[in-house]
Coordinates of C-alpha atoms in Angstrom, one line a residue:
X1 CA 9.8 -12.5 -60.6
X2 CA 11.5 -9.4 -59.4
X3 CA 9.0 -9.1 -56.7
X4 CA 9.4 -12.1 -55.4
X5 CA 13.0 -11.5 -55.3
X6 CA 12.7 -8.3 -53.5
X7 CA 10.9 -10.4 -51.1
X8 CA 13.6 -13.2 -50.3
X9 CA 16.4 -11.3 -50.4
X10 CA 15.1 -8.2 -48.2
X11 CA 17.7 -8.6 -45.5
X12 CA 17.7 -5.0 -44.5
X13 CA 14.2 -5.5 -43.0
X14 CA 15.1 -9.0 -41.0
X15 CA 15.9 -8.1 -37.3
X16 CA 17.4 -11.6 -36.4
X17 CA 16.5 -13.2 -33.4
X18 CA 19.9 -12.7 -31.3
X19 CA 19.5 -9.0 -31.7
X20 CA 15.5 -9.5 -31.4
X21 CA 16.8 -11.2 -27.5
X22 CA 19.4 -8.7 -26.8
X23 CA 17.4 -6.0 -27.0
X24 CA 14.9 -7.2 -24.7
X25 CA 18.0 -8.2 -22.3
X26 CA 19.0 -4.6 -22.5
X27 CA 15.4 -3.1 -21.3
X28 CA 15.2 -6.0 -18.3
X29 CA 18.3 -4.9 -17.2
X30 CA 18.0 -1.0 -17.5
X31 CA 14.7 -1.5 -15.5
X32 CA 16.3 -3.4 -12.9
X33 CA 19.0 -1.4 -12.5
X34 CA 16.0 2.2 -12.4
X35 CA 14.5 -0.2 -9.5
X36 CA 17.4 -0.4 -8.0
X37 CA 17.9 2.8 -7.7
X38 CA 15.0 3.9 -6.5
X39 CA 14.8 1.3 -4.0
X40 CA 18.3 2.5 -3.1
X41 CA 19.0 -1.3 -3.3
X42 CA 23.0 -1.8 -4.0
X43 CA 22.4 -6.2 -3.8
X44 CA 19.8 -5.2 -6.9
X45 CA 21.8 -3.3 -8.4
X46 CA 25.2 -5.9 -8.1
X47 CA 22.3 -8.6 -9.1
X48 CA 21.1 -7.3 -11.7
X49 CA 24.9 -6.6 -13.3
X50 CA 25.5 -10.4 -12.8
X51 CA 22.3 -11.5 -14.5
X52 CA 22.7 -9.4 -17.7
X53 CA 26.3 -10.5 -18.3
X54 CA 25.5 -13.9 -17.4
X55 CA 23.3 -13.9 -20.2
X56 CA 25.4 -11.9 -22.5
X57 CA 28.2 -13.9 -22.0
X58 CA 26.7 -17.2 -21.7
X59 CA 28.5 -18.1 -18.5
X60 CA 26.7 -20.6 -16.2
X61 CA 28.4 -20.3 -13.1
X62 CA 28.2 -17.5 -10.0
X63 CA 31.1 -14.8 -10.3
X64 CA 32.3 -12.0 -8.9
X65 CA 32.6 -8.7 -10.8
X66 CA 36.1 -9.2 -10.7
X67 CA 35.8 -12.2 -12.5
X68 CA 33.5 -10.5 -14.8
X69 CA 36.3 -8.3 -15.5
X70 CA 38.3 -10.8 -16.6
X71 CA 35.9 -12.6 -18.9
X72 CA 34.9 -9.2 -20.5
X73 CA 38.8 -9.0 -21.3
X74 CA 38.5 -12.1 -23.9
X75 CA 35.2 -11.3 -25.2
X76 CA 34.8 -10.2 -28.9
X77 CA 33.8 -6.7 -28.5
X78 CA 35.3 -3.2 -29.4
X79 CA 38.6 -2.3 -27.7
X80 CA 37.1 1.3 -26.4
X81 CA 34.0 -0.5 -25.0
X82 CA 36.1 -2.9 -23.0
X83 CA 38.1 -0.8 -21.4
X84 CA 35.0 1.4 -20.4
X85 CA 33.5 -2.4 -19.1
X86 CA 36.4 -3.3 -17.4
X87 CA 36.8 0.6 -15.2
X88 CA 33.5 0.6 -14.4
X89 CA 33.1 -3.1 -13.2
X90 CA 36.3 -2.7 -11.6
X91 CA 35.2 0.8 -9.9
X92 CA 31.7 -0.6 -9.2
X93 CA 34.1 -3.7 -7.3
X94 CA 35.5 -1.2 -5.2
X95 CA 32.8 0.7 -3.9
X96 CA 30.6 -2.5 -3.2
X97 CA 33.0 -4.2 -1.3
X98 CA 34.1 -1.3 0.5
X99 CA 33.3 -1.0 4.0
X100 CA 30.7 2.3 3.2
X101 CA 27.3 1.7 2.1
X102 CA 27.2 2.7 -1.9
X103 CA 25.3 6.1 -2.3
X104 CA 22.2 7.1 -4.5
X105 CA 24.2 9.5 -6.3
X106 CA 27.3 6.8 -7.0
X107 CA 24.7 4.0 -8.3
X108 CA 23.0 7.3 -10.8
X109 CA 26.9 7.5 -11.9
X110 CA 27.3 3.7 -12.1
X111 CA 24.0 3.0 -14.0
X112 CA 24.5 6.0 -16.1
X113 CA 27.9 4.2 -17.5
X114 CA 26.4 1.2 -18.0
X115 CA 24.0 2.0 -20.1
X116 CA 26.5 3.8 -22.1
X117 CA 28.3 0.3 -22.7
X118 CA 24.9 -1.4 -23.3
X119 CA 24.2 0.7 -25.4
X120 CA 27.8 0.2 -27.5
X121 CA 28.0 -3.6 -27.5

């Protein structure tokens, strides 16, 4: 009887299907984001952004990133994590929609901070 207890009530061991998806989210978008890079591809890169918050956040419309900015603001996450979301999609705005092209080295900088904040949420 205790065995079988043990068995059922083993939560510890149970990776739930949501994380099971989110984790797999995480890698797609990492690679495309490494691809991007090396393809020194800033629509990719911006592409890829859209896509894995799209799917994080369940939203099933096209956005901007300043949009995204603002749907990051009222989503459950925690408040040091947001703020880091909302600076880089904000700084990531900037640069994109600047009239210069975005640079290697500033997409290494960019990807480098998002994975941070993948990593966190």
């Amino acid at each position: 009887m205790h065995l079988l207890k043990n068995l059922f009530n083993n939560k510890e061991k149970k990776v739930t299907r949501k994380k099971k998806d989110y984790i797999i989210l995480k890698k797609q978008f990492l690679s495309k984001l490494s691809r991007s890079l090396k393809n020194k591809n800033q629509l990719i890169f911006i592409d890829a952004i859209k896509e894995f918050f799209s799917e994080l956040f369940h939203i099933k419309y096209e956005f901007t990133l300043g949009e995204l900015a603002k749907i990051a603001s009222s989503k459950k996450m925690n408040q040091g994590t947001r703020l880091k979301l909302q600076s880089t999609i904000n700084d990531i705005e900037e640069a994109f929609y600047s009239s210069e092209r975005i640079e290697k080295p500033k997409l290494k900088e960019f990807q480098a901070r998002l994975k941070e904040i993948a990593k966190d949420l």
